[in-house]
Tab-separated table of C-alpha atoms in Angstrom:
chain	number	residue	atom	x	y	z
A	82	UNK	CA	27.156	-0.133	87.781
A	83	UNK	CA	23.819	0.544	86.824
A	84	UNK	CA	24.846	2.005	83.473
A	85	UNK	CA	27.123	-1.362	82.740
A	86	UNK	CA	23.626	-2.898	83.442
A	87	UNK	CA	22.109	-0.947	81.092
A	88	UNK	CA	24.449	-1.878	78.640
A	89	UNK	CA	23.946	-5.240	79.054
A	90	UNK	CA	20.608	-4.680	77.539
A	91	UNK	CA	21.556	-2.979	74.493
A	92	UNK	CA	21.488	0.311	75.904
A	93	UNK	CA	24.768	2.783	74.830
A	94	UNK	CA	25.332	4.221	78.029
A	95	UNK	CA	29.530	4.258	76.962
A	96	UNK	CA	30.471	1.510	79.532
A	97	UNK	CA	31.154	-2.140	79.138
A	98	UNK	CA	28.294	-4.511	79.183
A	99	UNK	CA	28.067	-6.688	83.016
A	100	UNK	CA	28.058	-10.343	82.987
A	101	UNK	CA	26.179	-12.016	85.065
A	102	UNK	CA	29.180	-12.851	87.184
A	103	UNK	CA	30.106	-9.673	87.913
A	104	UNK	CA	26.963	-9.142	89.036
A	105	UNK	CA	26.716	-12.448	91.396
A	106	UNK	CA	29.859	-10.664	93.066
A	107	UNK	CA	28.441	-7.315	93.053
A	108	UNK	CA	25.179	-8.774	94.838
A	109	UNK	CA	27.798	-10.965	97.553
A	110	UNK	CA	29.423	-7.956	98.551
A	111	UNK	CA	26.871	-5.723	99.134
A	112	UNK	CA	24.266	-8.180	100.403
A	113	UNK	CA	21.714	-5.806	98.096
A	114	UNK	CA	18.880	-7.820	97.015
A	115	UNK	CA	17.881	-5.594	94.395
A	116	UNK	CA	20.636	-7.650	92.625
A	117	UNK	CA	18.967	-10.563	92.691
A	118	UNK	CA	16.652	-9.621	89.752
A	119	UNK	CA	19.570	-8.443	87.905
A	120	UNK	CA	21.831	-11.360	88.394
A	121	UNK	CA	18.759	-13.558	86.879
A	122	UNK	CA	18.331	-10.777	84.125
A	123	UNK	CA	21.769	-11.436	83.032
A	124	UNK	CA	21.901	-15.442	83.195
A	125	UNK	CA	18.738	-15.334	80.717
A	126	UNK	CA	20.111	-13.081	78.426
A	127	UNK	CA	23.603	-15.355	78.349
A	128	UNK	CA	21.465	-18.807	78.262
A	129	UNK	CA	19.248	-17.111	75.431
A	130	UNK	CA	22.869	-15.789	73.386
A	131	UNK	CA	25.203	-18.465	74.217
A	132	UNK	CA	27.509	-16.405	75.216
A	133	UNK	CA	28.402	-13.403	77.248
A	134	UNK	CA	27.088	-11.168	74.670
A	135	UNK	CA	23.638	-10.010	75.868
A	136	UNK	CA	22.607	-7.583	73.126
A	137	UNK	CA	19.095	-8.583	72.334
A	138	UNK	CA	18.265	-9.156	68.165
A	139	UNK	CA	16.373	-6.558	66.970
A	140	UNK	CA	12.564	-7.477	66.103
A	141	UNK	CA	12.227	-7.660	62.410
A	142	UNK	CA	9.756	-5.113	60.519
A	143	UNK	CA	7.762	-7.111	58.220
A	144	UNK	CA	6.153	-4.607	54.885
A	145	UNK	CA	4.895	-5.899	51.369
A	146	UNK	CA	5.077	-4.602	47.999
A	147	UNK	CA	2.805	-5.252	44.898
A	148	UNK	CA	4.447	-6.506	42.178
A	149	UNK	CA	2.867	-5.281	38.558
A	150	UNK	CA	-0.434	-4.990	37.860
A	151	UNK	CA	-2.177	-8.327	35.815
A	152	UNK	CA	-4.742	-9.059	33.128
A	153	UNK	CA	-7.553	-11.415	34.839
A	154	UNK	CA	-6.696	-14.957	35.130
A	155	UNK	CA	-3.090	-13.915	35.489
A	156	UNK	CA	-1.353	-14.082	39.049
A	157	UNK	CA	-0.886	-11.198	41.530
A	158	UNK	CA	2.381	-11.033	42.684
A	159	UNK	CA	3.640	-9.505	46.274
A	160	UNK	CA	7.136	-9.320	48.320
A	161	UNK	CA	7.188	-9.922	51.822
A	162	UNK	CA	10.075	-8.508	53.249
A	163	UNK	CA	11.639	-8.773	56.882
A	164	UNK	CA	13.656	-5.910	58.040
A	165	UNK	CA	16.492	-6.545	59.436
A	166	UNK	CA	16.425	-10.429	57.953
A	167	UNK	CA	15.457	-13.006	60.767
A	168	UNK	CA	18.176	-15.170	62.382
A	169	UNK	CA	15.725	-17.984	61.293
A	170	UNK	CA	12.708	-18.662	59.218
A	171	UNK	CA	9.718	-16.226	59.990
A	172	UNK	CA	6.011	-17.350	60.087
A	173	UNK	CA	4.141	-14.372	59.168
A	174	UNK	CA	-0.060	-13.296	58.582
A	175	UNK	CA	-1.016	-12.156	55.626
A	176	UNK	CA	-4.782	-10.971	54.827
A	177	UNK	CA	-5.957	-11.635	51.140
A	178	UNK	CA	-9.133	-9.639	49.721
A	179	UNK	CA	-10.032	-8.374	46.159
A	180	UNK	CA	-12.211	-5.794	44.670
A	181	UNK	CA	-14.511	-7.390	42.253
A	182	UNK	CA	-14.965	-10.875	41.442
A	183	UNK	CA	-11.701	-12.492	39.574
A	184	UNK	CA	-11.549	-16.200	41.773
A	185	UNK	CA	-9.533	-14.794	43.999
A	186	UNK	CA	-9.430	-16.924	47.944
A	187	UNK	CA	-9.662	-13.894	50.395
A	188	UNK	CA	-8.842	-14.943	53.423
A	189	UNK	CA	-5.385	-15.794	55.787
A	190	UNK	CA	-2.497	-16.838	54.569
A	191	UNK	CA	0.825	-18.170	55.944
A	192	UNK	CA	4.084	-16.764	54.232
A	193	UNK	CA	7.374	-18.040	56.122
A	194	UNK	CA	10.262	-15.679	55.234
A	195	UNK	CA	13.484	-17.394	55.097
A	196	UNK	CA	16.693	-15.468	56.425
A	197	UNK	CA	17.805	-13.696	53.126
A	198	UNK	CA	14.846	-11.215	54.008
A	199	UNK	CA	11.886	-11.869	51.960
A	200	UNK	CA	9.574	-14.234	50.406
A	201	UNK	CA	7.012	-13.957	47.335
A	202	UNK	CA	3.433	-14.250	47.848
A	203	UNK	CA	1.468	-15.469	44.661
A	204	UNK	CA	-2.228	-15.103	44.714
A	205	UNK	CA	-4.405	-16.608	41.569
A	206	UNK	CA	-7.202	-15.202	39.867
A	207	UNK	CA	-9.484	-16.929	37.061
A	208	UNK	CA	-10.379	-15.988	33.837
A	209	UNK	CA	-14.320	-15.278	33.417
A	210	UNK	CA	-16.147	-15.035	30.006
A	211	UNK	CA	-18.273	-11.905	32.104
A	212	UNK	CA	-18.203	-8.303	31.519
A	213	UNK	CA	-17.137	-6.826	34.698
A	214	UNK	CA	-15.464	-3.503	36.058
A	215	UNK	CA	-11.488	-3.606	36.307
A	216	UNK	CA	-10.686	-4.599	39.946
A	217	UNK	CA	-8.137	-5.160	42.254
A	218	UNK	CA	-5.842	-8.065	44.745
A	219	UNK	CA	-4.807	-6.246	48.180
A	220	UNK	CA	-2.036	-8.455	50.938
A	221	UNK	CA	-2.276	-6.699	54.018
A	222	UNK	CA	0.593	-7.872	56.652
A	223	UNK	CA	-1.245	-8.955	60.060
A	224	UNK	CA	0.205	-8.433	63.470
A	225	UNK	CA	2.127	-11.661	64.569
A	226	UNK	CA	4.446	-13.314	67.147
A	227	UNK	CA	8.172	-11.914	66.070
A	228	UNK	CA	8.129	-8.999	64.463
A	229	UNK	CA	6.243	-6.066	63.946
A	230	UNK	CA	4.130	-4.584	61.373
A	231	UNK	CA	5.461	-1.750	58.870
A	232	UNK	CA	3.405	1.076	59.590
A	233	UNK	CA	3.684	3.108	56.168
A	234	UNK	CA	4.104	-0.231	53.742
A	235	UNK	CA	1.903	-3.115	55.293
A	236	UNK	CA	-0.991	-3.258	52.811
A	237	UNK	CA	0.152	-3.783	48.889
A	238	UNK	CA	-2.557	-3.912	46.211
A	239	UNK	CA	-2.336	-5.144	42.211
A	240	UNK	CA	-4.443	-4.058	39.683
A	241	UNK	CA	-6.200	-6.570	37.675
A	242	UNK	CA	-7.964	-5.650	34.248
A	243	UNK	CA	-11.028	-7.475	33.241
A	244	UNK	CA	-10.545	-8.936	29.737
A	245	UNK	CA	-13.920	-9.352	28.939
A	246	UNK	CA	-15.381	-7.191	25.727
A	247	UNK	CA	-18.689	-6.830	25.076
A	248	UNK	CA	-19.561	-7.964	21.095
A	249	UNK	CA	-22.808	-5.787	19.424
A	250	UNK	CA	-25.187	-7.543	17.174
A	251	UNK	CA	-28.219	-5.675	15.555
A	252	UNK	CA	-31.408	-7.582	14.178
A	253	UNK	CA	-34.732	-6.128	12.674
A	254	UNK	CA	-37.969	-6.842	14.456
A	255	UNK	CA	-40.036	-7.315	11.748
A	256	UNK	CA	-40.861	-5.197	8.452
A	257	UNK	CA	-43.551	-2.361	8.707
A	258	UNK	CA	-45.702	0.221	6.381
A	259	UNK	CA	-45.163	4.060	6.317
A	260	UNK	CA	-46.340	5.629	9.518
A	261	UNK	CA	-44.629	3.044	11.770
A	262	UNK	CA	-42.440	2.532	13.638
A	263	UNK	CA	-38.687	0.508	12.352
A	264	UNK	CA	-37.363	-1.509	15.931
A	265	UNK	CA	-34.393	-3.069	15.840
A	266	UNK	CA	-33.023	-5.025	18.752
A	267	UNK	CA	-29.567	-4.643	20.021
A	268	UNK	CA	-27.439	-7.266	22.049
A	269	UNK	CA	-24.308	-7.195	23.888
A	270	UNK	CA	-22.836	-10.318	24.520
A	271	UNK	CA	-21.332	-10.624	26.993
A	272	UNK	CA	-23.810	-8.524	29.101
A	273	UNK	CA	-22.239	-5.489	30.028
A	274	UNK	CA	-20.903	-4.411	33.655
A	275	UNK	CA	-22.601	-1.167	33.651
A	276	UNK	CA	-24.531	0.476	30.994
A	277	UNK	CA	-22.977	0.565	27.591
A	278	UNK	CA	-23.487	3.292	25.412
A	279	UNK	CA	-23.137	2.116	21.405
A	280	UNK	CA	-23.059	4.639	18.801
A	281	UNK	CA	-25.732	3.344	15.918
A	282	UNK	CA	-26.029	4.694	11.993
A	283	UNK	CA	-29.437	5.102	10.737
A	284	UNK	CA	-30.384	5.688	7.130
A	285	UNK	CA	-33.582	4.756	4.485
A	286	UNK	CA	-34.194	3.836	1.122
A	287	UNK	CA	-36.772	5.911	0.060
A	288	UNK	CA	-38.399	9.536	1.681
A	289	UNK	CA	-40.104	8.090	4.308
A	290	UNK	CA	-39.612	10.724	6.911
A	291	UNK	CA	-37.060	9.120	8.418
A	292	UNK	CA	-34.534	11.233	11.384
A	293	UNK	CA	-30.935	9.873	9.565
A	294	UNK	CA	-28.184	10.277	11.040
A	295	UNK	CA	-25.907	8.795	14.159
A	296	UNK	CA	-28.111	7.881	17.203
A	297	UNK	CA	-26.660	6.772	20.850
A	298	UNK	CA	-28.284	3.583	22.626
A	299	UNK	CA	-27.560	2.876	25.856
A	300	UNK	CA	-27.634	-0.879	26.732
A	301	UNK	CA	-28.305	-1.565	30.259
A	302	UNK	CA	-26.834	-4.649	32.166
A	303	UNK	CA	-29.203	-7.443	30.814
A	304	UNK	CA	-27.624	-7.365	27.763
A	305	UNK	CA	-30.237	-6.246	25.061
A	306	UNK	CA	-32.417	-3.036	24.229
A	307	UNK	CA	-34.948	-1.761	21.617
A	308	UNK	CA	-34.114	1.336	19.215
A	309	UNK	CA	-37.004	2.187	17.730
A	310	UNK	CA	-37.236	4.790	14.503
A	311	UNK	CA	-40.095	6.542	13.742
A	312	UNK	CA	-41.461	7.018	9.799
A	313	UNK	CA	-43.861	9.369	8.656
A	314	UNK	CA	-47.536	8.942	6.547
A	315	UNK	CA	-47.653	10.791	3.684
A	316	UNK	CA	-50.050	10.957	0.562
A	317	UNK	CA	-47.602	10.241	-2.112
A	318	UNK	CA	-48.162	7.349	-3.832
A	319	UNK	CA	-43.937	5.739	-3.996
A	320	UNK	CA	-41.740	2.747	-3.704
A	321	UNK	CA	-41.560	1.062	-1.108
A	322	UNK	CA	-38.500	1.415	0.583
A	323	UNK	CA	-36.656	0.654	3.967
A	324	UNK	CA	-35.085	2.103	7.367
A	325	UNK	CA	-31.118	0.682	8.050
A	326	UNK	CA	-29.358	0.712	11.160
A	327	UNK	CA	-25.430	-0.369	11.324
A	328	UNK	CA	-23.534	-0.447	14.488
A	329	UNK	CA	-20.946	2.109	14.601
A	330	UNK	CA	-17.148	0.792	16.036
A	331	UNK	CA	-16.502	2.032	19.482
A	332	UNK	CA	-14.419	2.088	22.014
A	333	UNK	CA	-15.796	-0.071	25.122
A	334	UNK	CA	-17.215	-2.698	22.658
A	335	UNK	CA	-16.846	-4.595	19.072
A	336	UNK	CA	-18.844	-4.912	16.050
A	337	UNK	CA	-20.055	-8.250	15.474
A	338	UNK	CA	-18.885	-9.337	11.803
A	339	UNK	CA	-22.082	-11.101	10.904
A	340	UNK	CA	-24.716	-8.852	12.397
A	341	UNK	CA	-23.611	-5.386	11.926
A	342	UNK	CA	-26.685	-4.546	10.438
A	343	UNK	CA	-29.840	-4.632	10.141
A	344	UNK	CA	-32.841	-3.349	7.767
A	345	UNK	CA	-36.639	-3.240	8.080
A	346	UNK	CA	-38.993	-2.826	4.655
A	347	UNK	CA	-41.150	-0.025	4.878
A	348	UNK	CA	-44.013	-0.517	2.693
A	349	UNK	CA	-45.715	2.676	0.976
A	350	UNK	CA	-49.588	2.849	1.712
A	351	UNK	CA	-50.821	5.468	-1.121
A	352	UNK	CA	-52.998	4.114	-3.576
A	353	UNK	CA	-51.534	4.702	-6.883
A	354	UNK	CA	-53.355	8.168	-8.338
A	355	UNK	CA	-54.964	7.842	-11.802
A	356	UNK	CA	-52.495	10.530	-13.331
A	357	UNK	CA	-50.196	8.495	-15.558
A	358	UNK	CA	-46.611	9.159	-17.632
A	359	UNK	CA	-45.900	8.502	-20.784
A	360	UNK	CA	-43.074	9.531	-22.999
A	361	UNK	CA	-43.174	9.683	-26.995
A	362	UNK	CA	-40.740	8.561	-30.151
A	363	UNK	CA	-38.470	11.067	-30.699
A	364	UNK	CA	-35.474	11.514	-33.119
A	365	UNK	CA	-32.991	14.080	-34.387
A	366	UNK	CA	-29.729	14.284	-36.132
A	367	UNK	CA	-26.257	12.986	-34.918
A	368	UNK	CA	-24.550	16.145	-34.628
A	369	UNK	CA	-26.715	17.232	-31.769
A	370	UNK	CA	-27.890	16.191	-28.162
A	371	UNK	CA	-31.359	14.407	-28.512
A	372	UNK	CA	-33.794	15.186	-26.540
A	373	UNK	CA	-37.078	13.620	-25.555
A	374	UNK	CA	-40.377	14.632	-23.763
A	375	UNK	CA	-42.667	12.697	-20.971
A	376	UNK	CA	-45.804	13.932	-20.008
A	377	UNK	CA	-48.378	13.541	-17.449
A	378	UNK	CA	-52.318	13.114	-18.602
A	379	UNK	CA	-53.755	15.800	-16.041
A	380	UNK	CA	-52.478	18.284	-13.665
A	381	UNK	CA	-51.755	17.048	-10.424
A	382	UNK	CA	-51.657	19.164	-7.144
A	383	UNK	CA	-48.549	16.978	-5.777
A	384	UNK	CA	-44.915	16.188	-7.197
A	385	UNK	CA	-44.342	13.587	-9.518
A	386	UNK	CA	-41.103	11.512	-10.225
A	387	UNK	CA	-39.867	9.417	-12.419
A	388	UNK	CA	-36.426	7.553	-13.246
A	389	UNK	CA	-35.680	7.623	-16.739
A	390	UNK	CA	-32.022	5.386	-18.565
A	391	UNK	CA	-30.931	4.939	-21.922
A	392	UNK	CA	-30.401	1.261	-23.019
A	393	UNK	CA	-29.652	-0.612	-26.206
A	394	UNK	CA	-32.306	-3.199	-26.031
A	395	UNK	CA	-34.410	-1.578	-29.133
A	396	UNK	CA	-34.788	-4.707	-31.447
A	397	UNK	CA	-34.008	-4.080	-34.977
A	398	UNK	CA	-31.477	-4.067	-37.647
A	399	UNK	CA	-29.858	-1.413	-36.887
A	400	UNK	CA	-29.779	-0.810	-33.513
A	401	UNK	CA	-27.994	2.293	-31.539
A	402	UNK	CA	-24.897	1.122	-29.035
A	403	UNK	CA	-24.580	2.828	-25.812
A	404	UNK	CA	-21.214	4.652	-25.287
A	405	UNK	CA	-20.302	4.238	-29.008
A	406	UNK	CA	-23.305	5.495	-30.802
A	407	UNK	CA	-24.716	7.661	-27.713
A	408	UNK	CA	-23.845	8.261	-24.088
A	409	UNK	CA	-25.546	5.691	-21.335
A	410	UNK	CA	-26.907	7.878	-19.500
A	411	UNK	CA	-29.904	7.962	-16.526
A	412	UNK	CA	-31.523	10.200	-14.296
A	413	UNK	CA	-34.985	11.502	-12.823
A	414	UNK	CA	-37.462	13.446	-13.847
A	415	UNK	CA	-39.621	16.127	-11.298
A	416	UNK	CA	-42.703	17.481	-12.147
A	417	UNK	CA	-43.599	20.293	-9.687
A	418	UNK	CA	-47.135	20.576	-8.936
A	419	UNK	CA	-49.270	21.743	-11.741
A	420	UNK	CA	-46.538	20.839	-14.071
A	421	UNK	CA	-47.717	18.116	-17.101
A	422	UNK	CA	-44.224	18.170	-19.604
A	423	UNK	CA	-40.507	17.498	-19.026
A	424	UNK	CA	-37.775	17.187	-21.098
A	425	UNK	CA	-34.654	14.635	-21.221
A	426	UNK	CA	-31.368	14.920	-22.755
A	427	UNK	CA	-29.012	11.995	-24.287
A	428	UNK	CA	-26.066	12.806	-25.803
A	429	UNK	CA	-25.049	11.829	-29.070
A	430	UNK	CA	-21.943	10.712	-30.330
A	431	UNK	CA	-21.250	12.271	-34.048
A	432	UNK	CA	-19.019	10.488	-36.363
A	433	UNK	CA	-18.234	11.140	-40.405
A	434	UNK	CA	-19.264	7.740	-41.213
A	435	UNK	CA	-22.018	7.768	-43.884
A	436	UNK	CA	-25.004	4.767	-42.257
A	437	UNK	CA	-28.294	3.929	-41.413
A	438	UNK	CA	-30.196	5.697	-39.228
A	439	UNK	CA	-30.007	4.042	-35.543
A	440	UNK	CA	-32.373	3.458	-32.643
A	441	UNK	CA	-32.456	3.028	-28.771
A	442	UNK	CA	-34.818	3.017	-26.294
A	443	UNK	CA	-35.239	4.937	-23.267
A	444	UNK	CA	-37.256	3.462	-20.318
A	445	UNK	CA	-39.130	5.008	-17.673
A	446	UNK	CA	-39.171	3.283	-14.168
A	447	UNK	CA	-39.898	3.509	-10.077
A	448	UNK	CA	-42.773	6.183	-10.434
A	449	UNK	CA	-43.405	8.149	-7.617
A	450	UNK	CA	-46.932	10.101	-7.398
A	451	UNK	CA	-48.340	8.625	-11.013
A	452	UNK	CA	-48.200	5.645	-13.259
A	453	UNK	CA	-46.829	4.756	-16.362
A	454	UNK	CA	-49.240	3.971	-19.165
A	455	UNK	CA	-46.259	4.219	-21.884
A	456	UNK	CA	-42.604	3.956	-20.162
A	457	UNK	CA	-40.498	2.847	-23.491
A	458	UNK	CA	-39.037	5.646	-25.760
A	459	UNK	CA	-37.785	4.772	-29.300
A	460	UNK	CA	-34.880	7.264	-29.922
A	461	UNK	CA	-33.884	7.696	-33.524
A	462	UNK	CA	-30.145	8.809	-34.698
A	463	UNK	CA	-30.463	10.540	-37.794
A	464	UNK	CA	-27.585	10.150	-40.401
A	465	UNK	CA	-25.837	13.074	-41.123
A	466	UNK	CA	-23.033	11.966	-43.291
């Protein structure tokens, strides 16, 4: 009997489930009234089915699964599903909480799960113009009135990637004179999450001491830092030049198009010396390479240089052309300490054409260590034919 009892309530014990009427008569016959429990047992079970069937449902398992992971101001998808599907629609608790900041409402949420088995959960984030670490949208199922709470699949989470890429801008803080320092500022807009490391070119016009090369600045979370390069003080009188520093692309930022680059004047602080250059006539024959000579006026216990070019700009009537009557050509001169005399070289272009003799000039320029007292050369071409 008691096994048919047990049976009743979904236990397999091999024997037919009681009714409640054969339990009313089992209870008048034996006058037992341990029955009495069981006959009421019974009549709530048949009330609650409708029928003589008094196999209880089985209490759904409620889980949740993330659905793909989003770019922010996208929405975070999850599943609720109800396991096995409720006879009717299922109120159930679900927790909502992020990692980072992306809009998101934490909080409780409602999802009813119809009785195919599952329902979809959408959860909104917004799209920020801030620089922020990647984060995250987590459902957790809460415990509830109907159904129980998966144990291994009752928390889902979706990634959510910030979209938010810092842009680097370089400007110059103001021009300086040898034996300062260059500063540059550099911005990241928007400010970054954490700090930013940005890989930075430096270079100079000029010999100004200068460390070239690629140089790593970290920029820290309010957005903007200082490089600073250092120049050095010498005694040579040169041009003035300037220190350059470009933004180099990386990976965790861009380059701004407009303000990749920056440069500060460096101004050279060396008296000019009273050693000067000059360079004399000179002239030779068509067939040959011509060469010419500058000179300084003294000895000088420091280097000297000086750019020299070939041009056509020698007024008269029969004036040399570059590349048809001689090679353009250009280059420097470097006198070593001590030294007072070097020599240049043009080359000539020879032809079998009998003519007048022809002229150009070459020009001295951008002196470094001296001056120029004489910086034009007339260069005669000699006939030959």
């Amino acid at each position: 009997r008691w096994n048919r009892v047990l049976a009743a309530l979904g236990e397999d014990t091999g024997e037919a489930a009681m009714t409640a009427d054969q339990a009313r008569d089992i209870k008048s016959r034996i006058d037992n009234t341990r029955w009495d429990r069981t006959v009421r047992t019974l009549e709530a079970l048949e009330q609650c089915s409708g029928s003589t069937d008094t196999t209880p449902a089985a209490t759904p398992e409620v889980s949740v699964t993330a659905g793909s992971g989003i770019t922010e101001g996208g929405n975070a998808t999850f599943t609720i599903t109800a396991n096995p599907a409720p006879t009717a629609a299922l109120s159930v608790s679900v927790a909502i909480s992020q990692s980072g900041d992306y809009g998101v409402s934490p909080g409780s949420q409602t999802v009813s799960i119809p009785t195919t088995g599952s329902a979809t959960l959408t959860v909104a984030t917004g799209d920020d113009s801030v620089d922020e670490a990647d984060g995250s949208v987590t459902a957790t199922v809460s415990s509830g009135t109907g159904y129980t709470v998966s144990a291994t699949a009752g928390s889902a989470t979706v990634a959510v990637a910030d979209d938010d890429v810092p842009e680097i801008s370089i400007v110059s803080n103001g021009d300086i004179t040898e034996g300062g320092d260059a500063s540059f500022t550099l911005t990241a807009s928007p400010a970054p999450h954490a700090p930013l490391s940005v890989s930075v070119s430096v270079s100079q016009s000029g010999d100004f001491g200068v460390a070239a090369g690629p140089q790593t600045v970290t920029i820290p979370t309010t957005g903007s830092t200082t490089l600073t390069v250092a120049t050095g003080d010498d005694s040579v009188d040169e041009a003035d030049g300037s220190v350059t520093a470009t933004v180099s692309a990386g990976t965790d930022y861009t380059v701004s198009a407009t303000a990749s680059s920056a440069t500060v004047a460096v101004a050279d602080d060396d008296a000019t010396p009273d050693v000067t250059i000059s360079i004399a006539d000179a002239s030779g024959p068509e067939d040959q390479d011509l060469e010419f000579t500058v000179t300084l006026s003294k000895a000088v216990n420091h280097q000297v240089r000086v750019r020299w070019e070939s041009l056509d700009d020698y007024d008269q009537n029969h004036a040399a052309v570059c590349n048809y009557d001689y090679f353009c050509m250009e280059g420097w001169l470097v006198f070593a300490p001590g030294e007072t005399s070097r020599t240049g070289t043009v080359w000539l272009q020879p032809d079998s054409r009998p003519e007048s003799d022809e002229a150009f000039l070459v020009r001295l320029s951008q002196p470094e260590g001296a001056a120029i007292a004489d910086g034009e050369g007339v260069m005669t071409i000699i006939d030959d034919d």
